[in-house]
Short mmCIF file of C-alpha atoms and ligand atoms in Angstrom, two decimals:
data_model
loop_
_atom_site.label_atom_id
_atom_site.label_comp_id
_atom_site.label_asym_id
_atom_site.label_seq_id
_atom_site.Cartn_x
_atom_site.Cartn_y
_atom_site.Cartn_z
CA MET Y 1 105.91 134.42 166.79
CA LYS Y 2 108.87 133.89 164.69
CA THR Y 3 109.15 135.67 161.56
CA ILE Y 4 110.32 133.59 158.26
CA ALA Y 5 114.00 135.11 158.78
CA GLN Y 6 114.25 133.80 161.95
CA ILE Y 7 113.28 130.44 161.48
CA ALA Y 8 115.26 130.20 158.07
CA ALA Y 9 118.38 131.44 160.32
CA GLU Y 10 117.47 128.49 162.79
CA LEU Y 11 117.73 125.98 160.12
CA GLN Y 12 121.32 124.47 159.07
CA GLY Y 13 121.72 124.98 155.50
CA TYR Y 14 118.34 126.29 154.08
CA ASP Y 15 118.30 127.09 150.14
CA PRO Y 16 115.23 128.03 149.33
CA GLN Y 17 115.82 127.54 146.06
CA ALA Y 18 116.34 123.65 146.45
CA LEU Y 19 115.11 122.97 149.86
CA PRO Y 20 114.82 119.16 150.73
CA ALA Y 21 111.96 117.55 151.78
CA LYS Y 22 113.04 116.90 155.35
CA ALA Y 23 113.89 120.92 155.59
CA VAL Y 24 110.32 121.53 154.36
CA LEU Y 25 108.67 119.74 157.35
CA ASP Y 26 111.33 121.12 159.67
CA PHE Y 27 110.16 124.74 158.92
CA LEU Y 28 106.59 124.20 159.00
CA GLN Y 29 106.86 122.85 162.02
CA ARG Y 30 108.55 125.95 163.69
CA LEU Y 31 105.73 128.09 161.89
CA VAL Y 32 102.90 126.98 162.75
CA THR Y 33 101.09 126.77 166.24
CA ALA Y 34 98.15 125.03 167.79
CA VAL Y 35 94.73 126.29 168.46
CA THR Y 36 93.95 127.19 171.93
CA GLU Y 37 90.34 127.20 172.52
CA SER Y 38 88.54 124.37 173.34
CA SER Y 39 85.26 123.06 174.12
CA ASN Y 40 83.23 120.50 175.60
CA GLN Y 41 81.53 118.40 172.34
CA PRO Y 42 78.96 115.80 172.60
CA LEU Y 43 79.96 112.42 171.66
CA PHE Y 44 78.05 112.42 168.06
CA ASP Y 45 79.88 115.58 167.23
CA ALA Y 46 83.59 114.69 168.62
CA LEU Y 47 84.16 112.23 166.20
CA GLY Y 48 87.29 113.67 164.20
CA LYS Y 49 88.40 116.24 166.76
CA VAL Y 50 91.47 115.92 168.90
CA LEU Y 51 91.00 115.66 172.34
CA SER Y 52 92.28 118.95 174.14
CA ALA Y 53 92.67 117.28 177.63
CA ASP Y 54 93.66 113.72 178.95
CA VAL Y 55 90.47 112.05 180.13
CA ILE Y 56 90.81 110.30 183.40
CA SER Y 57 88.48 107.48 183.65
CA PRO Y 58 85.61 108.14 186.67
CA MET Y 59 85.33 104.74 187.50
CA ASP Y 60 86.83 100.84 186.55
CA VAL Y 61 85.45 99.26 183.46
CA PRO Y 62 84.45 96.76 184.23
CA PRO Y 63 83.12 98.03 187.42
CA HIS Y 64 83.03 94.25 189.05
CA ASP Y 65 84.70 90.83 188.11
CA ASN Y 66 82.16 89.47 185.69
CA SER Y 67 82.37 86.36 183.54
CA ALA Y 68 83.46 86.28 180.19
CA MET Y 69 81.22 83.15 179.29
CA ASP Y 70 78.23 81.35 179.83
CA GLY Y 71 78.83 78.21 182.06
CA TYR Y 72 79.29 78.03 185.85
CA ALA Y 73 81.73 79.97 188.23
CA PHE Y 74 83.04 78.09 190.66
CA ASP Y 75 86.22 78.25 193.02
CA GLY Y 76 89.41 77.50 191.18
CA SER Y 77 91.78 76.47 193.93
CA GLN Y 78 89.20 72.91 193.73
CA LEU Y 79 90.60 72.09 190.52
CA GLN Y 80 93.39 68.98 190.26
CA ALA Y 81 95.11 67.73 187.46
CA ASP Y 82 93.73 64.63 186.37
CA VAL Y 83 90.48 64.11 188.79
CA PRO Y 84 87.30 65.56 187.43
CA LEU Y 85 85.45 68.19 189.63
CA THR Y 86 81.56 67.56 190.58
CA LEU Y 87 80.27 70.75 191.82
CA LYS Y 88 76.72 71.07 192.91
CA VAL Y 89 74.19 74.24 191.23
CA VAL Y 90 73.43 76.38 193.95
CA GLY Y 91 71.80 79.49 191.79
CA THR Y 92 71.97 81.00 188.44
CA ALA Y 93 73.51 84.83 188.08
CA LEU Y 94 71.80 86.89 185.22
CA ALA Y 95 73.88 89.40 183.31
CA GLY Y 96 73.59 93.03 184.67
CA LYS Y 97 72.68 91.54 188.24
CA ALA Y 98 74.42 90.64 191.58
CA TRP Y 99 73.46 86.76 192.44
CA MET Y 100 72.38 87.16 196.15
CA GLY Y 101 72.91 83.71 197.72
CA THR Y 102 76.15 82.07 199.24
CA ALA Y 103 78.02 79.37 198.01
CA GLY Y 104 81.03 77.77 198.64
CA ALA Y 105 83.37 74.59 198.02
CA GLY Y 106 81.60 72.04 196.59
CA ASP Y 107 79.09 74.63 194.95
CA CYS Y 108 79.39 76.62 191.49
CA VAL Y 109 77.05 78.98 190.19
CA LYS Y 110 75.27 79.21 186.57
CA ILE Y 111 76.21 82.46 185.26
CA MET Y 112 75.93 84.12 182.11
CA THR Y 113 78.28 86.41 180.03
CA GLY Y 114 78.91 89.88 181.97
CA ALA Y 115 76.99 88.45 185.17
CA ILE Y 116 78.71 89.45 188.74
CA MET Y 117 81.12 86.72 189.83
CA PRO Y 118 79.66 85.50 192.93
CA ALA Y 119 81.74 86.58 196.07
CA GLY Y 120 84.51 83.63 196.55
CA PHE Y 121 84.39 82.54 192.91
CA ASP Y 122 86.93 83.53 190.46
CA THR Y 123 87.00 80.47 187.68
CA VAL Y 124 84.41 79.98 185.14
CA VAL Y 125 83.67 76.39 182.91
CA PRO Y 126 81.88 77.15 179.86
CA GLN Y 127 78.70 75.40 179.63
CA GLU Y 128 79.80 73.34 176.83
CA LEU Y 129 82.68 71.53 178.92
CA VAL Y 130 80.89 70.17 181.32
CA THR Y 131 78.39 66.84 181.84
CA GLN Y 132 74.88 67.60 183.54
CA LEU Y 133 73.95 64.96 186.21
CA GLY Y 134 70.60 65.27 186.55
CA GLY Y 135 68.37 63.62 189.40
CA GLU Y 136 67.19 65.67 192.72
CA THR Y 137 70.31 68.36 193.18
CA ALA Y 138 71.65 69.44 189.58
CA ALA Y 139 75.28 69.09 189.38
CA VAL Y 140 77.99 69.23 186.63
CA VAL Y 141 81.19 67.75 186.49
CA ILE Y 142 84.10 68.96 184.95
CA PRO Y 143 86.51 66.96 183.18
CA PRO Y 144 90.43 67.87 184.01
CA GLY Y 145 93.50 69.58 182.37
CA LEU Y 146 91.18 72.00 180.62
CA LEU Y 147 91.06 74.68 182.89
CA LYS Y 148 93.05 76.96 185.64
CA PRO Y 149 91.84 79.21 188.19
CA GLY Y 150 90.92 82.72 186.87
CA ASP Y 151 89.89 81.44 183.46
CA ASN Y 152 86.82 83.02 182.16
CA ARG Y 153 86.77 85.77 184.39
CA ARG Y 154 87.21 89.43 183.75
CA LEU Y 155 88.54 91.38 185.94
CA ARG Y 156 87.16 95.03 187.72
CA GLY Y 157 89.34 97.61 186.15
CA GLU Y 158 91.28 94.95 183.57
CA ASP Y 159 89.93 97.70 180.63
CA LEU Y 160 90.00 100.78 182.47
CA ALA Y 161 91.19 101.62 186.11
CA GLN Y 162 89.44 104.36 188.11
CA GLY Y 163 91.82 107.77 188.16
CA ARG Y 164 93.87 106.34 185.50
CA PRO Y 165 93.85 108.49 181.81
CA ALA Y 166 91.84 106.54 179.34
CA LEU Y 167 92.30 108.67 176.75
CA LEU Y 168 95.11 111.42 176.28
CA LYS Y 169 95.31 114.92 175.30
CA GLY Y 170 96.29 115.33 171.45
CA GLN Y 171 94.60 112.11 170.18
CA VAL Y 172 91.93 112.14 167.59
CA VAL Y 173 88.49 111.02 168.63
CA THR Y 174 88.70 107.83 166.76
CA PRO Y 175 85.26 105.13 166.39
CA ALA Y 176 86.88 103.23 169.36
CA ARG Y 177 87.73 106.14 171.31
CA LEU Y 178 83.76 107.26 171.14
CA GLY Y 179 82.75 103.91 172.20
CA LEU Y 180 85.61 104.20 175.19
CA ALA Y 181 84.29 107.62 176.43
CA ALA Y 182 80.46 106.24 176.35
CA SER Y 183 81.79 102.86 178.33
CA LEU Y 184 82.59 105.65 180.96
CA GLY Y 185 79.31 107.24 181.12
CA LEU Y 186 81.01 110.40 179.37
CA PRO Y 187 78.39 112.05 177.18
CA SER Y 188 81.07 114.65 176.07
CA LEU Y 189 84.63 115.05 175.46
CA PRO Y 190 86.70 118.06 175.73
CA CYS Y 191 87.96 118.79 172.04
CA TRP Y 192 90.23 121.80 170.12
CA ARG Y 193 88.30 123.93 168.23
CA PRO Y 194 88.25 122.61 164.35
CA LEU Y 195 90.37 124.51 162.20
CA ARG Y 196 88.96 126.97 159.62
CA VAL Y 197 90.85 126.62 156.10
CA ALA Y 198 90.35 129.06 153.56
CA TYR Y 199 91.11 127.92 149.79
CA PHE Y 200 91.04 129.62 146.62
CA SER Y 201 92.69 128.56 143.20
CA THR Y 202 94.15 131.60 141.09
CA GLY Y 203 94.89 131.69 137.30
CA ASP Y 204 93.13 133.41 134.38
CA GLU Y 205 93.02 130.10 132.62
CA ILE Y 206 90.66 128.40 135.58
CA LEU Y 207 86.98 128.08 134.89
CA SER Y 208 84.73 127.41 137.39
CA LEU Y 209 82.18 124.82 137.00
CA GLY Y 210 79.21 125.69 135.14
CA GLU Y 211 81.09 127.93 133.18
CA ALA Y 212 81.19 127.38 128.96
CA PRO Y 213 84.82 125.82 128.23
CA ARG Y 214 86.90 127.59 125.95
CA GLU Y 215 90.11 127.15 124.33
CA GLY Y 216 93.29 126.99 126.88
CA ALA Y 217 91.09 126.90 129.45
CA VAL Y 218 90.67 124.48 132.25
CA TYR Y 219 88.12 123.76 134.95
CA ASP Y 220 89.01 124.02 138.53
CA SER Y 221 90.10 120.73 140.03
CA ASN Y 222 91.77 122.15 142.97
CA ARG Y 223 88.79 123.30 144.53
CA TYR Y 224 87.35 119.67 144.69
CA THR Y 225 90.47 118.03 145.68
CA THR Y 226 91.24 120.32 148.27
CA PHE Y 227 87.99 120.40 150.05
CA GLY Y 228 88.17 116.80 149.84
CA LEU Y 229 91.59 116.39 151.52
CA LEU Y 230 90.60 119.44 154.25
CA LYS Y 231 87.10 117.82 155.17
CA ARG Y 232 88.81 114.43 155.44
CA LEU Y 233 91.06 116.13 158.17
CA GLY Y 234 87.95 117.27 159.89
CA CYS Y 235 88.72 121.04 159.20
CA GLU Y 236 86.04 123.88 158.44
CA VAL Y 237 86.20 125.11 155.17
CA ILE Y 238 85.52 128.55 153.56
CA ASP Y 239 85.67 127.76 149.92
CA MET Y 240 86.60 130.87 148.29
CA GLY Y 241 86.33 129.58 144.28
CA VAL Y 242 88.70 130.99 141.75
CA ILE Y 243 89.90 134.37 142.07
CA LYS Y 244 91.09 136.21 138.82
CA ASP Y 245 94.47 137.37 138.20
CA ASP Y 246 93.45 141.00 139.32
CA PRO Y 247 95.38 142.82 142.51
CA THR Y 248 92.19 144.05 144.10
CA LEU Y 249 90.43 140.82 143.48
CA LEU Y 250 93.33 139.24 144.69
CA GLU Y 251 93.78 141.43 148.03
CA ALA Y 252 90.16 141.30 148.70
CA ALA Y 253 90.40 137.69 148.92
CA PHE Y 254 93.71 137.03 150.89
CA ARG Y 255 92.56 139.91 153.70
CA SER Y 256 89.33 137.92 154.02
CA ALA Y 257 90.62 134.85 154.05
CA ALA Y 258 93.08 136.01 156.80
CA ALA Y 259 90.30 137.39 158.84
CA GLN Y 260 88.38 134.43 158.63
CA ALA Y 261 90.41 131.33 158.69
CA ASP Y 262 93.79 129.78 160.82
CA ALA Y 263 95.48 128.89 157.25
CA ILE Y 264 95.12 129.77 153.63
CA ILE Y 265 95.45 127.29 150.85
CA THR Y 266 96.22 128.97 147.31
CA SER Y 267 96.78 126.69 144.61
CA GLY Y 268 98.78 128.48 141.40
CA GLY Y 269 100.74 131.41 140.23
CA VAL Y 270 103.59 130.22 142.50
CA SER Y 271 106.34 128.97 139.74
CA VAL Y 272 109.40 130.90 138.41
CA GLY Y 273 108.54 133.24 135.49
CA GLU Y 274 104.91 133.65 136.61
CA ALA Y 275 103.20 136.75 134.62
CA ASP Y 276 100.46 136.61 137.53
CA TYR Y 277 100.19 139.12 140.74
CA THR Y 278 99.57 136.09 143.24
CA LYS Y 279 103.07 136.38 144.51
CA ALA Y 280 103.23 139.83 144.63
CA MET Y 281 100.19 140.05 146.44
CA MET Y 282 101.67 137.33 148.76
CA LYS Y 283 104.70 139.67 149.27
CA LYS Y 284 102.60 142.58 150.00
CA LEU Y 285 100.10 141.20 152.31
CA GLY Y 286 102.50 138.76 154.72
CA ASP Y 287 105.64 137.31 155.66
CA VAL Y 288 105.99 134.76 153.13
CA ALA Y 289 109.18 132.92 151.59
CA PHE Y 290 108.99 131.30 147.85
CA TRP Y 291 110.62 127.86 147.45
CA ARG Y 292 112.33 125.42 145.01
CA ILE Y 293 111.52 121.99 146.71
CA ALA Y 294 114.14 119.15 145.69
CA MET Y 295 110.99 117.29 144.82
CA ARG Y 296 108.82 115.84 141.94
CA PRO Y 297 105.81 116.48 141.44
CA GLY Y 298 105.82 119.88 143.28
CA ARG Y 299 108.70 122.07 143.20
CA PRO Y 300 107.25 125.47 143.56
CA MET Y 301 105.51 126.40 146.75
CA ALA Y 302 105.08 129.61 148.88
CA VAL Y 303 104.99 129.47 152.85
CA GLY Y 304 104.44 132.16 155.51
CA ARG Y 305 101.50 134.44 156.78
CA ILE Y 306 99.15 136.62 155.76
CA ALA Y 307 97.90 139.63 157.82
CA ALA Y 308 94.11 140.24 157.76
CA GLU Y 309 95.08 144.09 157.99
CA SER Y 310 97.92 146.02 157.02
CA ASN Y 311 98.90 147.04 160.75
CA GLN Y 312 99.00 143.22 161.89
CA LYS Y 313 101.79 141.36 162.10
CA THR Y 314 100.35 137.64 162.37
CA GLY Y 315 97.33 136.43 160.63
CA ALA Y 316 96.60 133.46 158.70
CA VAL Y 317 99.36 130.52 157.35
CA LEU Y 318 99.78 130.42 154.01
CA PHE Y 319 100.22 127.39 152.27
CA GLY Y 320 100.64 128.68 148.21
CA LEU Y 321 100.53 125.50 146.42
CA PRO Y 322 101.79 125.53 142.97
CA GLY Y 323 98.85 124.73 140.22
CA ASN Y 324 99.47 121.43 138.92
CA PRO Y 325 96.57 119.29 140.02
CA VAL Y 326 99.36 116.48 140.89
CA ALA Y 327 101.22 118.65 142.47
CA VAL Y 328 98.80 120.51 144.90
CA MET Y 329 97.41 117.06 146.44
CA VAL Y 330 101.02 115.65 146.59
CA THR Y 331 102.09 118.85 148.62
CA PHE Y 332 99.43 118.87 150.47
CA LEU Y 333 100.10 115.12 151.61
CA ALA Y 334 103.46 116.02 152.34
CA PHE Y 335 103.70 119.07 153.65
CA VAL Y 336 100.42 120.79 154.55
CA ARG Y 337 98.75 117.89 156.43
CA PRO Y 338 101.51 117.12 159.16
CA ALA Y 339 101.26 121.09 159.55
CA LEU Y 340 97.46 121.58 159.50
CA LEU Y 341 97.43 118.07 161.96
CA GLN Y 342 100.05 120.41 164.38
CA MET Y 343 97.75 123.18 163.99
CA MET Y 344 94.65 120.65 164.70
CA GLY Y 345 96.96 120.11 168.18
CA CYS Y 346 96.86 116.31 166.86
CA THR Y 347 99.85 114.84 168.67
CA ASP Y 348 98.84 110.92 167.42
CA SER Y 349 101.67 109.54 165.27
CA PRO Y 350 101.63 109.75 161.96
CA ALA Y 351 100.42 106.57 160.05
CA PRO Y 352 103.37 104.16 159.39
CA LEU Y 353 104.89 103.77 155.65
CA LEU Y 354 103.89 100.44 153.99
CA LYS Y 355 106.91 98.49 152.44
CA ALA Y 356 106.07 97.02 148.98
CA HIS Y 357 108.17 95.22 146.48
CA SER Y 358 107.90 97.28 143.38
CA GLN Y 359 106.75 95.66 140.58
CA GLU Y 360 108.95 97.40 137.54
CA PRO Y 361 112.19 98.99 137.51
CA MET Y 362 111.92 103.38 137.96
CA ARG Y 363 114.13 105.77 137.19
CA LYS Y 364 114.77 108.25 139.83
CA LYS Y 365 117.51 111.00 140.80
CA ALA Y 366 118.68 111.64 143.81
CA GLY Y 367 119.02 114.56 145.47
CA ARG Y 368 115.37 114.92 145.52
CA THR Y 369 112.01 113.32 146.78
CA GLU Y 370 109.88 111.87 143.82
CA TYR Y 371 106.36 110.86 144.53
CA GLN Y 372 105.01 108.06 142.18
CA ARG Y 373 101.33 107.38 141.80
CA GLY Y 374 101.00 103.46 142.84
CA TRP Y 375 98.85 100.72 143.27
CA VAL Y 376 99.37 98.55 146.39
CA SER Y 377 98.04 94.64 146.10
CA THR Y 378 99.02 91.63 147.54
CA ALA Y 379 101.10 89.25 145.82
CA ALA Y 380 101.01 85.22 145.14
CA ASP Y 381 103.17 84.77 147.89
CA GLY Y 382 100.99 87.04 150.20
CA SER Y 383 103.71 89.92 150.45
CA LEU Y 384 103.23 93.41 148.79
CA GLN Y 385 103.54 94.45 145.89
CA VAL Y 386 103.11 97.70 144.10
CA ARG Y 387 103.41 99.39 140.62
CA THR Y 388 102.63 102.82 139.41
CA THR Y 389 99.37 103.62 137.70
CA GLY Y 390 100.10 105.02 134.20
CA ASN Y 391 101.62 108.84 133.32
CA GLN Y 392 103.16 110.43 135.99
CA GLY Y 393 102.86 114.12 134.52
CA SER Y 394 101.79 116.59 137.53
CA GLY Y 395 98.70 117.46 135.85
CA VAL Y 396 97.60 113.87 135.37
CA LEU Y 397 95.04 113.17 137.48
CA SER Y 398 93.58 110.53 136.19
CA SER Y 399 96.47 108.41 137.28
CA MET Y 400 96.01 109.68 140.65
CA ALA Y 401 92.36 108.84 140.80
CA GLU Y 402 93.45 105.10 139.87
CA ALA Y 403 95.99 105.01 142.95
CA ASN Y 404 95.80 103.97 146.58
CA GLY Y 405 99.16 105.22 147.66
CA LEU Y 406 101.95 107.54 147.07
CA ILE Y 407 105.26 105.84 146.65
CA MET Y 408 107.36 107.47 148.26
CA LEU Y 409 111.20 107.51 146.32
CA HIS Y 410 113.75 109.28 149.07
CA HIS Y 411 115.99 112.17 148.95
CA SER Y 412 118.95 109.90 148.64
CA GLN Y 413 117.22 107.14 146.78
CA GLY Y 414 118.62 106.16 143.15
CA ASN Y 415 117.25 103.57 140.56
CA VAL Y 416 114.26 101.21 141.41
CA ALA Y 417 114.91 97.67 140.19
CA VAL Y 418 111.86 95.18 140.29
CA GLY Y 419 111.71 93.32 143.52
CA ASP Y 420 113.22 96.61 145.38
CA LEU Y 421 111.07 97.52 148.84
CA LEU Y 422 109.77 100.78 148.45
CA ASP Y 423 107.86 102.88 150.79
CA VAL Y 424 104.07 103.89 150.33
CA MET Y 425 101.90 106.52 151.79
CA MET Y 426 98.61 104.95 151.98
CA PHE Y 427 95.83 106.92 151.16
CA ASP Y 428 93.71 104.93 153.45
CA GLY Y 429 93.46 107.25 156.65
CA ALA Y 430 95.07 109.95 154.72
CA ILE Y 431 92.78 110.90 151.93
P1 AMP E 501 100.84 127.52 137.20
O1 AMP E 501 101.46 127.04 138.88
O2 AMP E 501 99.81 128.38 137.98
O3 AMP E 501 101.79 127.66 136.71
O4 AMP E 501 99.74 126.46 136.91
C1 AMP E 501 100.49 124.77 136.48
C2 AMP E 501 99.32 124.34 135.75
O5 AMP E 501 98.09 123.57 136.60
C3 AMP E 501 99.08 125.07 134.65
O6 AMP E 501 98.56 124.26 133.40
C4 AMP E 501 97.35 125.49 135.16
O7 AMP E 501 96.57 125.37 133.79
C5 AMP E 501 96.78 124.40 136.04
N1 AMP E 501 96.13 124.86 136.91
C6 AMP E 501 96.30 125.47 137.73
N2 AMP E 501 95.41 126.17 138.67
C7 AMP E 501 94.67 124.96 138.44
C8 AMP E 501 93.34 124.22 138.87
N3 AMP E 501 92.59 125.26 140.15
N4 AMP E 501 92.61 123.29 138.50
C9 AMP E 501 93.46 122.96 137.38
N5 AMP E 501 94.31 123.07 136.80
C10 AMP E 501 95.27 124.15 137.32
MG1 MG E 502 99.12 130.14 136.51
#
């Protein structure tokens, strides 16, 4: 396991006092490692977990050639470009059963959606396209020019072929992937153990819910945003509330968190000039870097590892986030979330950023990444547009609560004019 100093030495131009967002991601990618324990999870428990192995299809899906329509199955080689085809109806194939009769040229079999194709037949004419001929022997007439051989037939194995990977290691189990596992008859899926993440807020001015308001004090909102962000990621949370600015309490909290969790998220107490004990305790108990990131909001952040016991070198990964409520959410989404996904063993590619036209000019300083709370909507011409959601102060949670995405103004980007195309990280799927 690499130390903070070793990782820093690997990165070109690493400057902890003005770290570009890209360098933060590079650093974290080198710092964290994926969980190694896995187990089989019943399908209902597998949702949101990460697959720890490829899932090989034990069978062909569908297992037989079958009909995609209610209609009549026949041998499609008899179709002619401009002559109607008249076929004798010699039986009925129902879904879930094989039709046991024999049929040949000039014959057809009435067939239901999902029924196995009779031997020798490769084409289905939908019911509504034929003309029924009454009389002694039922027959149907297919008008010319509507069908070609193979139409309306699903091929055996066209969804999944036996012996081929149906799901891949590193994929998050989504509703579609759950359904796919079920379609293969698999009652459980191999999953990595969920991450355990401990979090607490620091600061003497932070009140827990239920405490009486007092001057200069604020309620702990970071506890709840962090809880929500972690739950949405599928993490097991260890909620430690507010830890007061007291070395004994802080040491106990860090030790206990490191003993139980894969990662620790704290908020507050990492900015320059902080008169509290949080930073000192991080230094004492772990191998921690203190950064000023070239970003807004955010900026201060501590990253490293905290040992559960004094003789330990490894321990839990620490994300020491700033205290401001919006800065917590932004640094979580920008940096902590990708790092946690890596720890979860997830290799799904990140959701793409959306491109939307700015509805307003924005001031932007080149040389730092700025995140604005935005609302993306569809313009009259059908294109996407984005506006900011009011006061962008780093403590203003209301504009975050009104937003449906974060506008990302990249490191070297300058001022924004109306109509400029901007990148937006949509909350849907992220939070
Ligand atoms: P700090 O990073 O500790 O200097 O905190 C920056 C600002 O965020 C201060 O105004 C704090 O009162 C506020 N803050 C810190 N922690 C929390 C929290 N858990 N909930 C709400 N606001 C907080
Ligand atoms: Mg503070």
